Structure formats: structure tokens, C-alpha cells
């Protein structure tokens, strides 16, 4: 099967978008991630698996559910996530969300992909930068993809944010990017995966205090033992594994498979309830792309949100069962607000935003910046070149792969957006900074 062989089932007559309707009505909904379109499987098998997942999740009656078709890069047969999604059932496509990454795609190709999405009835598109590639090739910034989505009126645009940042400048860069997208009418947002409920509430409070509204999906993870072992060995963006959490995970790994799964379902149940209570519009679940697992997870999410429906219930559960096995960073790392996870809303007696620390711009940095030349991708802000020094050439905000301490996803340099925000703080130029990411 090739891109040209695609039998695009056009649906021009009826352009309903049930996903959009559901989230705009404020109904809690679920997206189940499918990352099956990797290089391992023939395209026909990928389509079969996608349709099996689609049938299973669309049959769940407790919530409105759909598939999040993740863009893992092209299948060797040349099909993208958008093209795979165009093979799903015509009458169900408007319930799904499809990711479109900028990897190996120029703007012309992005426009072609969006035309396919629009014509096939896949209206909900999430713009992402995609992972770093070696060697670096052509790529389009997720901010540019977002703008292209917004040009097509029938599409509903999703954006991403990584709220699990423990460095003030990296955190503010993420919040500001999201603010810029919401100001530009993004339809919904999805958070980077993380195990820190406190960071989810901080993000909710930040948006509430700024009167920014967009339905948000918290991305959660249902773990297998293999995935848990990988997480213990290698850093996962958004998840810091401290001593307590490591102990909990190692204990879970020593259990039988049945008990391991029970532990993961309990974790998911509590996390889902927390997301609902903290004002998220839904959950995007990673790791549950087998139909039976997806159904089981939907069942425990339902139990969680039915049994923990008030902030007080959630707090009790948080302190008795969750806090210990989370990042529990409050006393250790930078938090923007005080008294988070103590009350539901920030309006009465507003929280005091933390003093941003000294941005520590060194003299050597200032001198280096004076002598650094412009280059092809130059976007100089506070004299920081945010495109030429970004391995993904992002010009409209940081990617989600930035590490929790503000280092670039490549691990070898400071994220240039962190540096820009650090310099802006030193020059008292933080006000309205997000306008530069629009
Ligand atoms: S510099 Fe920042 S935005 Fe660019 S790739 Fe690295 S982490 Fe992502």
C-alpha cells in the first residue's frame, strides 16, 4: 500500500465533529493512544490494529472515547499517521485526534497532510515537533504546523505543553508557549506525560488566573513491566524518579504479572480522578492500545472519577495513597504557586506566585552573545538565538522534550528557550514575552 493507493473516503456532505462537541460541552472524555504505525508492521496490519482499537474504544459507553493516532514517523511504505487515520471507519473519524509532527516534512508537505486530514474527516489535529533525529533533516516547527491548522476552518487544533518542569525559566517558557497558542484560539491542549499532580494543578491555576480557557487532556501512562524497567533505566521526559518512587516501582516489578497489573490499574484510577477534580476535560492514555486493556482501563477510570468526585475526597486519597509514589517535588524544587494541592481554586486569597530567582546571566555569556554571529535560522531574542541553536529549529516556543531541569532534549546544552527567558528576566523584559511566540 502506498500513499497513492489510499482509498480516501471523502465525506463532504456531513461535517460533524463529535470530539469537538464533547470537549466544548465540558464532558469528560478519553483518548487511547495508538502508536502502531511504526516501522515494524506492514501497513495492512497497522490499519487492522487501528480499526480493532477503534471498534473497542468507540463501544465504551461510560465516556465519549476516541483514538489518538500518534505520529511516530513514516512507515517504510510511506504512510503517515494522518494517512493511516484516513483508513479508519468513515463514520467514526471525527471522534479521534491525529498527531502531525514536523519531522522530515517541509511546509508544503504539512499542507498536503492537512488536506488529507480535512478531506477524510479527521478534523482534530495535534501539532507536534516530533523527536530529535540523526542526522537532522528537514523539519517544520510545531508552531508553524499549528498556524497551518488554524488556516483551515473545519479543523480543530490541539497543542501540547510540558508542565513537569522544575526550573523556573523552562517552566515559564512552557506556560508562555501554551498561553500564546490559547490566545491564538487553539481548540484543546494535551500535557506531556508526568507523575506530578501538583504540576497539573499549577498549570490549571496559571490558566485560570490569566483567564485563559481551553479544554485540557492530561496524558497518563498505563505501564507494562518492560516499560517500567525502561523508565527506571532511562530518563522519561516529565517523570523524575526519586528514591521513594523508585522503591515503589521496584516493589511493583517484584510482583506477579497479575498483581503488577492491579497496581497499575489502581495508580491509573487515582490519577484519573485527580485529573477530573483538577479541571481537566479528559485523559489521553498511553500504553493501552490493545482492545481488552483499553476497555479495562476505561472501567477503572470510570470507577475512579465516580468514587472521588470532590476536592476533599481527592485530597484524602492524595495524602493517603498518591503523594508517596509521586515526584513529590514541592519542598525540593521550584513551584510557581504556594498552597497548591490544598484547595481547589486560586481565586479567594490568591496564591502568591513565587519570586523568580536570580537568572544568573554570567558575564562570559554576555560576551559570547555579542560575538555570536547570525545564521540561517536566526531568531534573536534578548540576543539569544532561539532557532539557530535549537536542534529542532523551533522558532515559536520550546518543544515538549525539554528535560525537567531545563536542559535540551539532546542533553548537551541548555534549552535555548530557557536561556531566552533567563535573559529576559535579567533585562526585566518578561511582560508580554509570549507575543513573540505567536
Ligand atoms: S533547544 Fe529546547 S526547544 Fe529546541 S530541541 Fe532543545 S529542548 Fe527542544
Coordinates of C-alpha atoms and ligand atoms in Angstrom, one line a residue:
X1 CA 0.0 0.0 0.0
X2 CA 1.4 3.4 -0.8
X3 CA 0.3 6.9 -0.2
X4 CA -1.1 7.0 -3.8
X5 CA -3.1 3.8 -3.3
X6 CA -5.0 5.3 -0.4
X7 CA -8.7 5.0 -0.8
X8 CA -9.7 8.2 0.8
X9 CA -13.3 8.1 1.8
X10 CA -14.4 11.6 1.3
X11 CA -17.3 12.9 3.3
X12 CA -18.3 16.3 2.2
X13 CA -22.0 16.1 3.0
X14 CA -21.9 15.9 6.8
X15 CA -19.2 17.6 8.7
X16 CA -19.9 16.8 12.3
X17 CA -17.1 16.8 14.8
X18 CA -18.2 14.8 17.9
X19 CA -14.8 15.1 19.7
X20 CA -15.0 18.9 19.5
X21 CA -18.6 19.0 20.6
X22 CA -17.9 16.8 23.6
X23 CA -14.9 18.8 24.8
X24 CA -16.6 22.1 24.2
X25 CA -19.6 20.9 26.2
X26 CA -17.2 20.1 29.1
X27 CA -17.9 16.4 29.1
X28 CA -15.0 14.3 30.4
X29 CA -13.7 12.1 27.6
X30 CA -10.9 9.7 26.8
X31 CA -8.4 9.3 24.0
X32 CA -6.5 6.0 23.7
X33 CA -3.1 6.3 22.1
X34 CA -2.2 4.1 19.2
X35 CA 1.5 4.2 18.2
X36 CA 1.2 1.1 16.0
X37 CA 2.3 2.8 12.8
X38 CA 5.9 2.3 13.5
X39 CA 8.3 0.7 11.0
X40 CA 7.8 -2.9 12.3
X41 CA 4.5 -3.8 10.7
X42 CA 3.1 -3.9 7.2
X43 CA 0.6 -1.1 6.5
X44 CA -2.3 -3.5 6.2
X45 CA -1.6 -4.9 9.7
X46 CA -1.3 -1.4 11.1
X47 CA -4.7 -0.5 9.7
X48 CA -6.2 -3.7 11.1
X49 CA -4.9 -2.9 14.6
X50 CA -6.1 0.7 14.5
X51 CA -9.6 -0.5 13.5
X52 CA -9.6 -3.1 16.3
X53 CA -8.7 -0.4 18.8
X54 CA -11.2 2.0 17.3
X55 CA -14.1 -0.6 17.5
X56 CA -13.2 -1.3 21.1
X57 CA -12.9 2.3 22.3
X58 CA -16.0 3.5 20.4
X59 CA -18.0 0.8 22.0
X60 CA -17.2 2.1 25.6
X61 CA -20.4 3.6 26.8
X62 CA -19.4 5.3 30.0
X63 CA -17.4 8.1 28.3
X64 CA -17.1 9.6 24.9
X65 CA -13.9 7.8 23.6
X66 CA -11.7 8.0 20.6
X67 CA -8.2 7.1 19.4
X68 CA -5.2 9.4 19.5
X69 CA -3.2 8.4 16.4
X70 CA 0.4 9.2 17.3
X71 CA 2.8 10.3 14.6
X72 CA 5.8 8.1 15.0
X73 CA 7.4 9.0 11.7
X74 CA 6.6 7.4 8.4
X75 CA 6.1 3.7 7.9
X76 CA 8.6 2.3 5.4
X77 CA 5.6 2.0 3.0
X78 CA 5.4 5.8 3.1
X79 CA 2.2 6.3 5.2
X80 CA 1.9 8.9 7.9
X81 CA -0.4 9.0 10.9
X82 CA -2.8 11.2 9.0
X83 CA -2.8 8.7 6.1
X84 CA -3.4 5.8 8.5
X85 CA -6.2 7.7 10.2
X86 CA -7.8 8.2 6.8
X87 CA -8.2 4.4 6.7
X88 CA -10.3 4.2 9.9
X89 CA -14.1 4.0 9.8
X90 CA -15.5 6.9 8.0
X91 CA -18.4 7.4 10.5
X92 CA -16.0 7.4 13.5
X93 CA -13.1 9.6 12.3
X94 CA -14.5 12.7 13.9
X95 CA -14.1 11.1 17.3
X96 CA -10.4 10.7 17.1
X97 CA -7.4 13.0 17.3
X98 CA -4.5 12.7 14.9
X99 CA -0.9 13.9 15.6
X100 CA 1.1 15.6 12.9
X101 CA 4.8 16.0 13.5
X102 CA 7.2 18.2 11.7
X103 CA 9.9 15.6 11.3
X104 CA 11.0 15.2 7.7
X105 CA 8.3 17.5 6.4
X106 CA 8.5 20.9 4.9
X107 CA 5.6 23.3 5.0
X108 CA 4.3 22.1 1.6
X109 CA 4.1 18.5 2.9
X110 CA 2.4 19.7 6.1
X111 CA -0.2 21.4 4.0
X112 CA -0.7 18.2 1.9
X113 CA -1.1 16.2 5.1
X114 CA -3.7 18.7 6.4
X115 CA -5.6 18.5 3.2
X116 CA -5.8 14.7 3.5
X117 CA -6.9 15.0 7.1
X118 CA -9.6 17.5 6.2
X119 CA -10.9 15.6 3.2
X120 CA -11.0 12.3 5.1
X121 CA -13.0 13.8 8.0
X122 CA -10.1 13.7 10.6
X123 CA -10.7 17.1 11.9
X124 CA -8.9 17.0 15.2
X125 CA -5.2 17.5 14.6
X126 CA -2.4 17.9 17.2
X127 CA 0.7 19.8 16.1
X128 CA 4.0 18.4 17.5
X129 CA 7.7 19.0 16.7
X130 CA 8.5 15.3 16.9
X131 CA 11.6 13.6 18.4
X132 CA 15.2 14.6 17.5
X133 CA 16.5 12.7 14.5
X134 CA 20.0 11.7 13.5
X135 CA 21.1 13.1 11.1
X136 CA 18.9 16.2 11.4
X137 CA 16.8 16.6 8.3
X138 CA 14.0 18.9 7.1
X139 CA 11.5 19.7 9.8
X140 CA 8.7 22.1 10.5
X141 CA 8.2 23.8 13.8
X142 CA 5.0 22.7 15.7
X143 CA 4.1 26.5 16.0
X144 CA 4.1 26.7 12.2
X145 CA 2.0 23.5 11.9
X146 CA -0.4 25.0 14.4
X147 CA -0.8 28.1 12.2
X148 CA -1.4 26.0 9.2
X149 CA -4.1 24.0 11.1
X150 CA -5.8 27.3 12.1
X151 CA -6.0 28.4 8.5
X152 CA -8.4 25.5 7.8
X153 CA -11.7 26.3 9.4
X154 CA -13.0 22.8 9.6
X155 CA -10.0 21.6 11.6
X156 CA -9.9 21.7 15.4
X157 CA -6.4 22.3 16.6
X158 CA -4.6 20.6 19.5
X159 CA -1.3 21.8 21.0
X160 CA 1.0 20.3 23.6
X161 CA 2.6 21.5 26.8
X162 CA 5.1 20.0 29.2
X163 CA 4.1 21.2 32.7
X164 CA 6.6 19.0 34.6
X165 CA 9.4 21.5 34.7
X166 CA 11.3 22.1 37.9
X167 CA 13.3 25.0 36.6
X168 CA 11.6 28.5 36.7
X169 CA 12.7 29.6 33.2
X170 CA 11.9 26.3 31.5
X171 CA 8.5 26.2 33.2
X172 CA 7.7 29.8 32.2
X173 CA 8.7 29.1 28.6
X174 CA 6.3 26.2 28.5
X175 CA 3.4 28.1 30.1
X176 CA 4.0 31.1 27.8
X177 CA 4.0 28.9 24.7
X178 CA 0.7 27.4 25.8
X179 CA -0.7 30.9 26.6
X180 CA 0.4 32.1 23.1
X181 CA -1.5 29.1 21.4
X182 CA -4.6 29.6 23.5
X183 CA -4.6 33.3 22.7
X184 CA -4.4 32.3 19.1
X185 CA -7.6 30.1 19.6
X186 CA -6.1 26.6 20.0
X187 CA -9.0 24.2 20.4
X188 CA -7.5 22.0 23.1
X189 CA -4.2 21.0 24.7
X190 CA -2.5 17.8 25.8
X191 CA 0.0 17.7 28.6
X192 CA 3.3 15.8 28.4
X193 CA 3.1 12.6 30.4
X194 CA 4.0 13.1 34.1
X195 CA 3.5 11.8 37.6
X196 CA 3.2 15.0 39.5
X197 CA -0.4 16.0 40.3
X198 CA 0.9 19.2 41.8
X199 CA 2.2 20.3 38.4
X200 CA -1.2 19.7 36.8
X201 CA -2.9 21.9 39.4
X202 CA -0.2 24.6 38.9
X203 CA -1.0 24.6 35.2
X204 CA -4.7 24.8 35.8
X205 CA -4.2 27.7 38.3
X206 CA -1.9 29.6 35.9
X207 CA -4.6 29.4 33.1
X208 CA -7.4 30.3 35.5
X209 CA -5.6 33.3 36.9
X210 CA -4.9 34.5 33.4
X211 CA -8.5 33.9 32.2
X212 CA -7.2 31.6 29.5
X213 CA -9.6 28.7 28.7
X214 CA -9.0 25.7 26.5
X215 CA -10.1 22.1 27.3
X216 CA -7.1 20.2 28.5
X217 CA -6.2 16.5 28.3
X218 CA -3.8 15.1 30.8
X219 CA -1.6 12.4 29.3
X220 CA -1.3 9.4 31.6
X221 CA 0.6 6.2 31.1
X222 CA -0.5 2.6 31.7
X223 CA 2.6 0.6 32.4
X224 CA 3.8 -2.8 31.4
X225 CA 6.8 -4.3 33.4
X226 CA 9.0 -3.8 30.3
X227 CA 8.1 -0.1 30.1
X228 CA 8.6 0.3 33.9
X229 CA 12.1 -1.2 33.6
X230 CA 13.0 1.1 30.8
X231 CA 11.8 4.1 32.9
X232 CA 14.0 3.0 35.7
X233 CA 17.0 2.8 33.4
X234 CA 16.5 5.9 31.2
X235 CA 15.0 9.3 31.8
X236 CA 11.5 9.8 30.6
X237 CA 10.5 13.4 29.9
X238 CA 8.1 14.6 32.6
X239 CA 8.8 11.8 35.1
X240 CA 11.5 12.3 37.7
X241 CA 12.1 9.1 39.7
X242 CA 13.1 9.9 43.2
X243 CA 14.0 7.5 45.9
X244 CA 10.5 6.7 47.2
X245 CA 9.1 6.4 43.7
X246 CA 11.9 4.1 42.7
X247 CA 11.3 1.9 45.7
X248 CA 7.6 1.7 44.9
X249 CA 8.3 0.8 41.2
X250 CA 10.9 -1.8 42.2
X251 CA 8.3 -3.4 44.6
X252 CA 5.7 -3.5 41.8
X253 CA 8.2 -5.1 39.5
X254 CA 8.7 -7.9 42.0
X255 CA 5.0 -8.8 42.0
X256 CA 3.4 -11.4 39.8
X257 CA 2.1 -10.1 36.5
X258 CA -1.5 -10.2 37.7
X259 CA -0.7 -8.1 40.8
X260 CA 1.6 -5.8 38.8
X261 CA -1.4 -5.0 36.5
X262 CA -3.6 -4.5 39.5
X263 CA -1.1 -2.0 40.9
X264 CA -1.1 -0.1 37.6
X265 CA -4.9 0.0 37.4
X266 CA -5.0 1.4 40.9
X267 CA -2.5 4.1 40.0
X268 CA -4.5 5.0 36.9
X269 CA -7.7 5.1 38.8
X270 CA -6.3 7.6 41.3
X271 CA -4.5 9.7 38.7
X272 CA -7.7 9.9 36.5
X273 CA -9.8 11.0 39.5
X274 CA -7.2 13.7 40.3
X275 CA -7.3 15.0 36.7
X276 CA -11.0 15.2 36.7
X277 CA -11.1 17.1 40.1
X278 CA -8.4 19.5 38.9
X279 CA -10.5 20.6 36.0
X280 CA -9.1 18.6 33.1
X281 CA -11.5 17.8 30.3
X282 CA -10.2 14.3 29.7
X283 CA -7.3 11.9 29.6
X284 CA -5.1 10.7 26.8
X285 CA -3.9 7.3 27.8
X286 CA -0.6 5.9 26.5
X287 CA 0.1 2.1 26.8
X288 CA -3.4 0.8 26.4
X289 CA -3.6 0.2 22.7
X290 CA -4.8 -3.4 23.0
X291 CA -8.6 -3.5 22.9
X292 CA -9.0 -5.6 26.1
X293 CA -6.6 -3.4 28.0
X294 CA -8.3 -0.2 26.8
X295 CA -11.7 -1.5 28.0
X296 CA -10.3 -2.4 31.4
X297 CA -8.6 1.0 31.8
X298 CA -11.8 2.8 30.8
X299 CA -13.6 0.8 33.5
X300 CA -11.2 1.8 36.3
X301 CA -11.1 5.4 35.2
X302 CA -14.9 5.4 35.5
X303 CA -14.6 3.9 39.0
X304 CA -12.0 6.5 39.9
X305 CA -14.0 9.5 38.9
X306 CA -17.2 8.1 40.3
X307 CA -15.7 7.4 43.7
X308 CA -13.6 10.6 44.0
X309 CA -15.7 13.4 42.9
X310 CA -14.9 16.3 45.3
X311 CA -11.7 18.1 46.0
X312 CA -11.8 16.9 49.6
X313 CA -12.1 13.2 48.6
X314 CA -9.2 13.7 46.2
X315 CA -7.0 15.4 48.9
X316 CA -7.6 12.5 51.3
X317 CA -6.7 10.0 48.6
X318 CA -3.7 12.1 47.5
X319 CA -2.2 12.2 51.0
X320 CA -3.0 8.6 51.9
X321 CA -2.1 6.9 48.7
X322 CA -0.6 9.1 45.9
X323 CA 1.8 11.5 47.4
X324 CA 4.3 8.9 48.3
X325 CA 4.6 7.4 44.9
X326 CA 4.7 10.7 43.0
X327 CA 7.5 13.1 42.3
X328 CA 6.6 15.0 45.5
X329 CA 8.7 17.9 44.5
X330 CA 7.1 20.7 46.4
X331 CA 9.8 21.2 49.0
X332 CA 12.6 20.4 46.8
X333 CA 12.2 22.3 43.5
X334 CA 10.8 25.5 42.0
X335 CA 7.0 25.9 42.2
X336 CA 5.2 28.9 40.8
X337 CA 2.4 29.0 43.4
X338 CA 2.3 28.3 47.1
X339 CA -0.5 26.3 48.7
X340 CA -1.0 24.1 45.7
X341 CA -2.9 20.9 46.4
X342 CA -4.5 22.4 49.4
X343 CA -7.6 24.0 47.8
X344 CA -9.4 23.7 44.5
X345 CA -9.3 27.2 43.1
X346 CA -6.9 30.1 43.3
X347 CA -9.5 32.9 43.3
X348 CA -10.1 33.7 47.0
X349 CA -7.0 34.7 48.8
X350 CA -4.9 34.3 45.6
X351 CA -1.7 32.3 45.8
X352 CA 1.5 34.2 45.8
X353 CA 3.5 33.5 42.7
X354 CA 7.0 32.6 43.8
X355 CA 9.7 35.1 43.4
X356 CA 11.6 34.1 40.3
X357 CA 15.2 33.5 41.3
X358 CA 18.2 35.3 40.1
X359 CA 18.5 34.4 36.4
X360 CA 22.3 34.2 36.8
X361 CA 23.4 35.6 33.4
X362 CA 27.1 35.4 33.5
X363 CA 29.5 38.0 32.1
X364 CA 31.0 35.3 29.9
X365 CA 27.6 34.6 28.4
X366 CA 27.0 38.2 27.6
X367 CA 30.4 38.5 25.9
X368 CA 29.8 35.2 23.9
X369 CA 26.4 36.6 22.7
X370 CA 27.9 39.8 21.5
X371 CA 30.4 37.8 19.3
X372 CA 28.0 35.1 18.1
X373 CA 27.0 35.7 14.5
X374 CA 23.6 35.4 13.0
X375 CA 22.9 32.3 11.0
X376 CA 20.4 30.8 8.6
X377 CA 17.8 30.1 11.2
X378 CA 18.5 33.1 13.5
X379 CA 15.7 34.3 15.7
X380 CA 17.4 36.6 18.2
X381 CA 15.5 37.4 21.4
X382 CA 17.3 39.2 24.2
X383 CA 20.3 38.4 21.9
X384 CA 19.6 34.7 22.3
X385 CA 19.4 32.9 19.0
X386 CA 16.4 30.6 19.6
X387 CA 16.3 28.9 16.2
X388 CA 19.9 28.6 15.1
X389 CA 20.8 27.0 18.4
X390 CA 17.7 24.8 18.7
X391 CA 18.4 21.4 17.2
X392 CA 14.7 21.2 16.1
X393 CA 14.9 24.8 14.6
X394 CA 11.9 25.8 16.7
X395 CA 11.1 29.4 16.4
X396 CA 7.7 29.6 18.1
X397 CA 8.3 28.0 21.5
X398 CA 10.0 25.1 23.3
X399 CA 9.3 21.5 22.4
X400 CA 7.9 19.1 24.9
X401 CA 11.2 17.1 25.1
X402 CA 13.0 19.7 27.2
X403 CA 14.3 18.0 30.3
X404 CA 12.9 18.7 33.8
X405 CA 15.9 20.8 34.7
X406 CA 15.8 23.0 31.6
X407 CA 18.4 21.1 29.5
X408 CA 17.7 20.5 25.8
X409 CA 16.2 17.1 24.8
X410 CA 19.7 16.3 23.3
X411 CA 21.1 16.5 26.9
X412 CA 24.1 18.5 25.8
X413 CA 23.0 22.1 26.1
X414 CA 20.6 24.5 27.9
X415 CA 17.3 24.7 26.1
X416 CA 17.5 27.9 24.1
X417 CA 14.0 28.9 25.3
X418 CA 15.1 28.6 28.9
X419 CA 18.1 30.8 28.0
X420 CA 15.9 33.4 26.3
X421 CA 13.6 33.5 29.4
X422 CA 16.5 33.7 31.7
X423 CA 18.0 36.7 29.8
X424 CA 14.6 38.3 29.5
X425 CA 14.2 38.1 33.3
X426 CA 17.6 39.7 33.8
X427 CA 16.6 42.5 31.5
X428 CA 13.2 42.9 33.1
X429 CA 11.5 42.1 29.8
X430 CA 9.2 39.2 30.7
X431 CA 6.0 41.1 30.2
X432 CA 4.1 40.1 27.1
X433 CA 7.0 37.8 26.1
X434 CA 4.6 35.2 24.7
X435 CA 3.5 37.5 21.9
X436 CA 6.8 36.6 20.3
X437 CA 5.7 33.0 20.1
X438 CA 2.5 33.8 18.1
Ligands
LIG1 S1 16.6 23.7 22.4 FE1 14.7 23.5 23.6 S2 13.1 23.6 22.1 FE2 15.0 23.2 21.0 S3 15.1 20.9 20.8 FE3 16.2 21.5 22.6 S4 14.7 21.3 24.3 FE4 13.5 21.4 22.3

